[in-house]
PDB file of C-alpha atoms and ligand atoms in Angstrom:
ATOM      1  CA  UNK Q  25     -19.293   6.886  26.436  1.00 77.00           C
ATOM      2  CA  UNK Q  26     -16.226   4.805  26.960  1.00 75.00           C
ATOM      3  CA  UNK Q  27     -12.850   6.492  26.865  1.00 77.00           C
ATOM      4  CA  UNK Q  28     -10.095   4.188  25.759  1.00 77.00           C
ATOM      5  CA  UNK Q  29      -6.744   5.282  27.028  1.00 81.00           C
ATOM      6  CA  UNK Q  30      -3.720   4.923  24.822  1.00 82.00           C
ATOM      7  CA  UNK Q  31      -1.959   2.924  27.526  1.00 86.00           C
ATOM      8  CA  UNK Q  32      -4.768   0.303  27.539  1.00 88.00           C
ATOM      9  CA  UNK Q  33      -4.425  -0.077  23.786  1.00 88.00           C
ATOM     10  CA  UNK Q  34      -0.672  -0.490  24.137  1.00 90.00           C
ATOM     11  CA  UNK Q  35      -1.171  -3.077  26.886  1.00 93.00           C
ATOM     12  CA  UNK Q  36      -3.485  -5.148  24.675  1.00 95.00           C
ATOM     13  CA  UNK Q  37      -0.949  -4.805  21.874  1.00 97.00           C
ATOM     14  CA  UNK Q  38       1.857  -6.058  24.118  1.00 96.00           C
ATOM     15  CA  UNK Q  39      -0.132  -9.165  25.063  1.00 97.00           C
ATOM     16  CA  UNK Q  40      -0.638 -10.010  21.382  1.00 98.00           C
ATOM     17  CA  UNK Q  41       3.040  -9.299  20.716  1.00 98.00           C
ATOM     18  CA  UNK Q  42       4.123 -11.622  23.521  1.00 98.00           C
ATOM     19  CA  UNK Q  43       2.002 -14.392  22.005  1.00 98.00           C
ATOM     20  CA  UNK Q  44       3.677 -13.987  18.612  1.00 98.00           C
ATOM     21  CA  UNK Q  45       7.129 -13.851  20.234  1.00 98.00           C
ATOM     22  CA  UNK Q  46       6.415 -17.184  21.963  1.00 98.00           C
ATOM     23  CA  UNK Q  47       5.403 -18.711  18.629  1.00 98.00           C
ATOM     24  CA  UNK Q  48       8.572 -17.435  16.958  1.00 98.00           C
ATOM     25  CA  UNK Q  49      10.633 -18.818  19.829  1.00 97.00           C
ATOM     26  CA  UNK Q  50       8.955 -22.229  19.642  1.00 97.00           C
ATOM     27  CA  UNK Q  51      10.013 -22.409  15.978  1.00 97.00           C
ATOM     28  CA  UNK Q  52      13.506 -21.015  16.601  1.00 97.00           C
ATOM     29  CA  UNK Q  53      12.835 -17.969  14.414  1.00 98.00           C
ATOM     30  CA  UNK Q  54      14.513 -14.615  15.061  1.00 98.00           C
ATOM     31  CA  UNK Q  55      12.082 -11.706  14.628  1.00 98.00           C
ATOM     32  CA  UNK Q  56      13.650  -8.409  13.532  1.00 99.00           C
ATOM     33  CA  UNK Q  57      11.654  -5.164  13.510  1.00 98.00           C
ATOM     34  CA  UNK Q  58      13.315  -2.634  11.164  1.00 98.00           C
ATOM     35  CA  UNK Q  59      12.472   0.971  11.984  1.00 98.00           C
ATOM     36  CA  UNK Q  60      13.617   4.021  10.036  1.00 98.00           C
ATOM     37  CA  UNK Q  61      12.497   7.156   8.214  1.00 98.00           C
ATOM     38  CA  UNK Q  62      11.070   6.945   4.692  1.00 98.00           C
ATOM     39  CA  UNK Q  63      14.049   6.636   2.366  1.00 98.00           C
ATOM     40  CA  UNK Q  64      16.514   5.492   5.017  1.00 98.00           C
ATOM     41  CA  UNK Q  65      17.229   2.390   2.949  1.00 98.00           C
ATOM     42  CA  UNK Q  66      15.316  -0.320   4.822  1.00 98.00           C
ATOM     43  CA  UNK Q  67      14.139  -2.245   1.769  1.00 98.00           C
ATOM     44  CA  UNK Q  68      17.490  -2.047  -0.019  1.00 98.00           C
ATOM     45  CA  UNK Q  69      19.184  -3.270   3.161  1.00 98.00           C
ATOM     46  CA  UNK Q  70      16.763  -6.209   3.248  1.00 98.00           C
ATOM     47  CA  UNK Q  71      17.464  -7.086  -0.387  1.00 98.00           C
ATOM     48  CA  UNK Q  72      21.224  -7.259   0.281  1.00 98.00           C
ATOM     49  CA  UNK Q  73      20.650  -9.069   3.588  1.00 98.00           C
ATOM     50  CA  UNK Q  74      18.544 -11.806   1.996  1.00 98.00           C
ATOM     51  CA  UNK Q  75      21.228 -12.355  -0.675  1.00 97.00           C
ATOM     52  CA  UNK Q  76      23.873 -12.705   2.043  1.00 97.00           C
ATOM     53  CA  UNK Q  77      21.747 -15.032   4.172  1.00 97.00           C
ATOM     54  CA  UNK Q  78      21.760 -17.570   1.352  1.00 90.00           C
ATOM     55  CA  UNK Q  79      21.004 -21.019   2.718  1.00 94.00           C
ATOM     56  CA  UNK Q  80      18.991 -19.591   5.601  1.00 98.00           C
ATOM     57  CA  UNK Q  81      15.241 -19.256   5.373  1.00 98.00           C
ATOM     58  CA  UNK Q  82      13.936 -15.699   5.440  1.00 98.00           C
ATOM     59  CA  UNK Q  83      10.487 -14.138   5.166  1.00 98.00           C
ATOM     60  CA  UNK Q  84       9.537 -10.474   5.224  1.00 98.00           C
ATOM     61  CA  UNK Q  85       6.464  -8.605   6.388  1.00 98.00           C
ATOM     62  CA  UNK Q  86       6.346  -5.195   4.707  1.00 98.00           C
ATOM     63  CA  UNK Q  87       4.494  -2.303   6.308  1.00 97.00           C
ATOM     64  CA  UNK Q  88       3.509   0.642   4.139  1.00 97.00           C
ATOM     65  CA  UNK Q  89       0.679   3.139   4.102  1.00 97.00           C
ATOM     66  CA  UNK Q  90      -0.017   2.220   0.477  1.00 97.00           C
ATOM     67  CA  UNK Q  91       1.246   0.060  -2.414  1.00 96.00           C
ATOM     68  CA  UNK Q  92       2.912  -3.359  -2.580  1.00 97.00           C
ATOM     69  CA  UNK Q  93       6.118  -1.946  -4.115  1.00 97.00           C
ATOM     70  CA  UNK Q  94       8.416  -3.087  -1.300  1.00 97.00           C
ATOM     71  CA  UNK Q  95       6.945  -6.607  -1.063  1.00 97.00           C
ATOM     72  CA  UNK Q  96       7.396  -6.913  -4.834  1.00 97.00           C
ATOM     73  CA  UNK Q  97      11.066  -5.970  -4.463  1.00 98.00           C
ATOM     74  CA  UNK Q  98      11.518  -8.578  -1.724  1.00 98.00           C
ATOM     75  CA  UNK Q  99       9.799 -11.318  -3.745  1.00 97.00           C
ATOM     76  CA  UNK Q 100      12.261 -10.691  -6.574  1.00 98.00           C
ATOM     77  CA  UNK Q 101      14.987 -11.959  -4.198  1.00 97.00           C
ATOM     78  CA  UNK Q 102      13.080 -15.241  -3.871  1.00 97.00           C
ATOM     79  CA  UNK Q 103      12.004 -14.714  -0.250  1.00 98.00           C
ATOM     80  CA  UNK Q 104       8.306 -14.819   0.622  1.00 98.00           C
ATOM     81  CA  UNK Q 105       6.865 -11.402   1.478  1.00 98.00           C
ATOM     82  CA  UNK Q 106       3.536 -10.266   2.864  1.00 98.00           C
ATOM     83  CA  UNK Q 107       2.541  -6.651   2.360  1.00 98.00           C
ATOM     84  CA  UNK Q 108       0.491  -4.812   4.971  1.00 97.00           C
ATOM     85  CA  UNK Q 109      -1.188  -1.600   3.828  1.00 97.00           C
ATOM     86  CA  UNK Q 110      -2.050   0.477   6.878  1.00 96.00           C
ATOM     87  CA  UNK Q 111      -4.193   2.903   4.803  1.00 94.00           C
ATOM     88  CA  UNK Q 112      -2.904   5.919   6.672  1.00 93.00           C
ATOM     89  CA  UNK Q 113      -1.690   4.525   9.989  1.00 94.00           C
ATOM     90  CA  UNK Q 114       1.878   5.585  10.626  1.00 96.00           C
ATOM     91  CA  UNK Q 115       3.096   2.391  12.348  1.00 97.00           C
ATOM     92  CA  UNK Q 116       2.437  -1.337  12.460  1.00 98.00           C
ATOM     93  CA  UNK Q 117       0.798  -2.951  15.475  1.00 97.00           C
ATOM     94  CA  UNK Q 118       0.972  -6.545  16.694  1.00 98.00           C
ATOM     95  CA  UNK Q 119      -2.478  -7.390  15.369  1.00 97.00           C
ATOM     96  CA  UNK Q 120      -1.495  -6.434  11.815  1.00 97.00           C
ATOM     97  CA  UNK Q 121       1.704  -8.462  12.051  1.00 98.00           C
ATOM     98  CA  UNK Q 122      -0.062 -11.549  13.433  1.00 98.00           C
ATOM     99  CA  UNK Q 123      -2.547 -11.326  10.583  1.00 98.00           C
ATOM    100  CA  UNK Q 124       0.270 -11.080   8.027  1.00 98.00           C
ATOM    101  CA  UNK Q 125       2.246 -13.879   9.718  1.00 98.00           C
ATOM    102  CA  UNK Q 126      -0.724 -16.225   9.249  1.00 98.00           C
ATOM    103  CA  UNK Q 127       0.197 -16.214   5.537  1.00 97.00           C
ATOM    104  CA  UNK Q 128       3.655 -17.590   6.343  1.00 98.00           C
ATOM    105  CA  UNK Q 129       4.866 -20.985   7.531  1.00 98.00           C
ATOM    106  CA  UNK Q 130       6.847 -19.903  10.592  1.00 98.00           C
ATOM    107  CA  UNK Q 131       7.978 -23.481  11.258  1.00 97.00           C
ATOM    108  CA  UNK Q 132      10.326 -23.451   8.240  1.00 98.00           C
ATOM    109  CA  UNK Q 133      11.925 -20.036   8.876  1.00 98.00           C
ATOM    110  CA  UNK Q 134      15.170 -18.825  10.433  1.00 98.00           C
ATOM    111  CA  UNK Q 135      14.491 -15.078  10.188  1.00 98.00           C
ATOM    112  CA  UNK Q 136      11.293 -13.052  10.082  1.00 98.00           C
ATOM    113  CA  UNK Q 137      11.983  -9.441   9.141  1.00 98.00           C
ATOM    114  CA  UNK Q 138       9.298  -6.841   9.703  1.00 98.00           C
ATOM    115  CA  UNK Q 139       9.883  -3.598   7.814  1.00 98.00           C
ATOM    116  CA  UNK Q 140       7.892  -1.003   9.711  1.00 98.00           C
ATOM    117  CA  UNK Q 141       6.159   1.983   8.106  1.00 98.00           C
ATOM    118  CA  UNK Q 142       8.769   4.669   7.379  1.00 98.00           C
ATOM    119  CA  UNK Q 143       8.697   6.708  10.587  1.00 97.00           C
ATOM    120  CA  UNK Q 144      11.198   7.254  13.409  1.00 97.00           C
ATOM    121  CA  UNK Q 145       8.627   8.217  16.031  1.00 97.00           C
ATOM    122  CA  UNK Q 146       5.746   5.929  17.077  1.00 95.00           C
ATOM    123  CA  UNK Q 147       7.047   2.571  15.750  1.00 97.00           C
ATOM    124  CA  UNK Q 148       9.414   2.713  18.738  1.00 97.00           C
ATOM    125  CA  UNK Q 149       6.420   2.377  21.109  1.00 96.00           C
ATOM    126  CA  UNK Q 150       4.768  -0.620  19.444  1.00 97.00           C
ATOM    127  CA  UNK Q 151       5.947  -4.105  20.276  1.00 98.00           C
ATOM    128  CA  UNK Q 152       5.363  -6.335  17.245  1.00 98.00           C
ATOM    129  CA  UNK Q 153       6.530  -9.571  18.867  1.00 98.00           C
ATOM    130  CA  UNK Q 154      10.054  -9.157  17.536  1.00 98.00           C
ATOM    131  CA  UNK Q 155      13.210 -10.264  19.319  1.00 98.00           C
ATOM    132  CA  UNK Q 156      15.118  -7.176  18.316  1.00 98.00           C
ATOM    133  CA  UNK Q 157      14.370  -3.718  17.046  1.00 98.00           C
ATOM    134  CA  UNK Q 158      16.895  -2.345  14.571  1.00 99.00           C
ATOM    135  CA  UNK Q 159      16.949   1.334  13.708  1.00 99.00           C
ATOM    136  CA  UNK Q 160      18.054   2.219  10.184  1.00 98.00           C
ATOM    137  CA  UNK Q 161      19.378   5.768   9.921  1.00 98.00           C
ATOM    138  CA  UNK Q 162      21.114   7.084   6.813  1.00 98.00           C
ATOM    139  CA  UNK Q 163      23.987   9.542   6.729  1.00 98.00           C
ATOM    140  CA  UNK Q 164      21.853  11.650   4.352  1.00 98.00           C
ATOM    141  CA  UNK Q 165      19.402  12.316   7.204  1.00 98.00           C
ATOM    142  CA  UNK Q 166      21.997  14.018   9.415  1.00 98.00           C
ATOM    143  CA  UNK Q 167      23.937  13.078  12.538  1.00 98.00           C
ATOM    144  CA  UNK Q 168      21.414  14.586  14.984  1.00 98.00           C
ATOM    145  CA  UNK Q 169      18.895  11.726  14.704  1.00 98.00           C
ATOM    146  CA  UNK Q 170      19.808  10.094  18.063  1.00 98.00           C
ATOM    147  CA  UNK Q 171      19.379  13.424  19.843  1.00 98.00           C
ATOM    148  CA  UNK Q 172      16.088  14.240  18.109  1.00 98.00           C
ATOM    149  CA  UNK Q 173      14.508  10.759  18.174  1.00 98.00           C
ATOM    150  CA  UNK Q 174      15.946   9.186  21.321  1.00 98.00           C
ATOM    151  CA  UNK Q 175      13.250   6.534  21.965  1.00 98.00           C
ATOM    152  CA  UNK Q 176      13.992   4.384  18.959  1.00 98.00           C
ATOM    153  CA  UNK Q 177      17.750   4.479  19.661  1.00 98.00           C
ATOM    154  CA  UNK Q 178      17.098   3.511  23.301  1.00 98.00           C
ATOM    155  CA  UNK Q 179      14.951   0.531  22.334  1.00 98.00           C
ATOM    156  CA  UNK Q 180      17.009  -0.786  19.432  1.00 98.00           C
ATOM    157  CA  UNK Q 181      19.612  -3.522  19.798  1.00 98.00           C
ATOM    158  CA  UNK Q 182      21.443  -2.329  16.689  1.00 98.00           C
ATOM    159  CA  UNK Q 183      21.605   0.720  14.484  1.00 99.00           C
ATOM    160  CA  UNK Q 184      22.399   0.277  10.822  1.00 99.00           C
ATOM    161  CA  UNK Q 185      23.991   3.543   9.756  1.00 98.00           C
ATOM    162  CA  UNK Q 186      23.083   3.322   6.099  1.00 98.00           C
ATOM    163  CA  UNK Q 187      24.315   4.933   2.857  1.00 98.00           C
ATOM    164  CA  UNK Q 188      27.853   5.461   4.188  1.00 98.00           C
ATOM    165  CA  UNK Q 189      29.012   5.651   0.564  1.00 98.00           C
ATOM    166  CA  UNK Q 190      27.487   9.176   0.653  1.00 98.00           C
ATOM    167  CA  UNK Q 191      29.762  10.340   3.508  1.00 98.00           C
ATOM    168  CA  UNK Q 192      32.075  12.366   1.219  1.00 98.00           C
ATOM    169  CA  UNK Q 193      29.050  14.309  -0.045  1.00 98.00           C
ATOM    170  CA  UNK Q 194      27.201  15.140   3.200  1.00 98.00           C
ATOM    171  CA  UNK Q 195      28.009  16.934   6.449  1.00 97.00           C
ATOM    172  CA  UNK Q 196      27.783  14.026   8.818  1.00 98.00           C
ATOM    173  CA  UNK Q 197      29.937  13.621  11.928  1.00 98.00           C
ATOM    174  CA  UNK Q 198      30.069   9.874  12.438  1.00 98.00           C
ATOM    175  CA  UNK Q 199      31.887  10.172  15.788  1.00 98.00           C
ATOM    176  CA  UNK Q 200      29.234  12.560  17.075  1.00 98.00           C
ATOM    177  CA  UNK Q 201      26.522  10.146  15.930  1.00 98.00           C
ATOM    178  CA  UNK Q 202      28.231   7.223  17.671  1.00 98.00           C
ATOM    179  CA  UNK Q 203      28.775   9.204  20.883  1.00 98.00           C
ATOM    180  CA  UNK Q 204      25.168  10.424  21.042  1.00 98.00           C
ATOM    181  CA  UNK Q 205      23.834   6.934  20.342  1.00 98.00           C
ATOM    182  CA  UNK Q 206      26.113   5.402  23.005  1.00 98.00           C
ATOM    183  CA  UNK Q 207      24.966   7.976  25.540  1.00 98.00           C
ATOM    184  CA  UNK Q 208      21.332   6.944  24.964  1.00 98.00           C
ATOM    185  CA  UNK Q 209      22.039   3.237  24.781  1.00 98.00           C
ATOM    186  CA  UNK Q 210      25.457   1.864  25.753  1.00 98.00           C
ATOM    187  CA  UNK Q 211      24.461  -1.594  24.415  1.00 98.00           C
ATOM    188  CA  UNK Q 212      23.562  -0.336  20.929  1.00 98.00           C
ATOM    189  CA  UNK Q 213      25.690  -1.862  18.181  1.00 98.00           C
ATOM    190  CA  UNK Q 214      26.260   0.696  15.413  1.00 98.00           C
ATOM    191  CA  UNK Q 215      26.893  -0.924  12.046  1.00 98.00           C
ATOM    192  CA  UNK Q 216      27.962   1.384   9.187  1.00 98.00           C
ATOM    193  CA  UNK Q 217      26.631  -0.076   5.931  1.00 98.00           C
ATOM    194  CA  UNK Q 218      26.478   0.786   2.265  1.00 98.00           C
ATOM    195  CA  UNK Q 219      23.949  -1.586   0.763  1.00 97.00           C
ATOM    196  CA  UNK Q 220      24.766  -0.077  -2.615  1.00 96.00           C
ATOM    197  CA  UNK Q 221      28.493  -0.813  -2.470  1.00 97.00           C
ATOM    198  CA  UNK Q 222      28.283  -3.784  -0.125  1.00 97.00           C
ATOM    199  CA  UNK Q 223      30.400  -2.217   2.648  1.00 97.00           C
ATOM    200  CA  UNK Q 224      29.516  -3.473   6.122  1.00 98.00           C
ATOM    201  CA  UNK Q 225      26.835  -5.912   4.917  1.00 98.00           C
ATOM    202  CA  UNK Q 226      28.935  -8.893   6.051  1.00 98.00           C
ATOM    203  CA  UNK Q 227      29.265  -7.426   9.573  1.00 98.00           C
ATOM    204  CA  UNK Q 228      25.522  -6.767   9.747  1.00 98.00           C
ATOM    205  CA  UNK Q 229      24.717 -10.297   8.594  1.00 98.00           C
ATOM    206  CA  UNK Q 230      27.213 -11.707  11.127  1.00 98.00           C
ATOM    207  CA  UNK Q 231      25.441  -9.712  13.856  1.00 98.00           C
ATOM    208  CA  UNK Q 232      22.084 -11.186  12.780  1.00 98.00           C
ATOM    209  CA  UNK Q 233      23.458 -14.737  12.746  1.00 98.00           C
ATOM    210  CA  UNK Q 234      24.953 -14.229  16.211  1.00 98.00           C
ATOM    211  CA  UNK Q 235      21.571 -13.117  17.510  1.00 98.00           C
ATOM    212  CA  UNK Q 236      19.888 -16.167  15.978  1.00 98.00           C
ATOM    213  CA  UNK Q 237      22.479 -18.497  17.519  1.00 97.00           C
ATOM    214  CA  UNK Q 238      22.161 -16.814  20.917  1.00 97.00           C
ATOM    215  CA  UNK Q 239      18.384 -17.118  20.804  1.00 96.00           C
ATOM    216  CA  UNK Q 240      18.495 -20.822  19.949  1.00 95.00           C
ATOM    217  CA  UNK Q 241      21.009 -21.489  22.724  1.00 93.00           C
ATOM    218  CA  UNK Q 242      18.673 -19.873  25.262  1.00 85.00           C
ATOM    219  CA  UNK Q 243      15.750 -22.126  24.335  1.00 72.00           C
TER     220      UNK Q 243
HETATM  221 MG1   MG O  18      10.687   0.320   2.241  1.00 62.25          MG
HETATM  222 ZN1   ZN O  19       2.191   5.841  14.285  1.00 62.25          ZN
END
């Protein structure tokens, strides 16, 4: 019997992820891994983001346990989308993303968004070859998310605090959220957004464009 340790599996995953990251870099593409709970607003954020990135070339890899509903929503914006169905697995891994990316022409892209399976826990541990992880956390989920799910906030470069149009209707202490997030990760950029009303979308898109520019300057 051969016992495969979780850390060996993660190591193999990281090697695959590094290979994809090198390919993205050679094409000047920024890879963004969106992580958040089910219902945090990841797909809606992507729809608004793609509209705002008009003129730039965007593709999306959608991770879900089942259905192609999110990829269908993305395709309605005009951006190419590839749906991964994990059939039960609660996170994407680099192998799945590489397989999905083979359906896309990376050479013509500026941004590759990967919407992870809705889950705040294990997606934080899996490198998908992205340049940045972004955690999407909605005000409807409560302000204790950084304290309860620290890993994803530590690893993310930005946090989109989504659904801020709901703030008058929920008990959510935005200063507490910011302070807890900063304690875990002083470099985390917190971006309050309402994809529904459009608030903060411009700032989020500016952040993305800055990251793309910075990446291309480093090449
Ligand atoms: Mg979704
Ligand atoms: Zn998982």
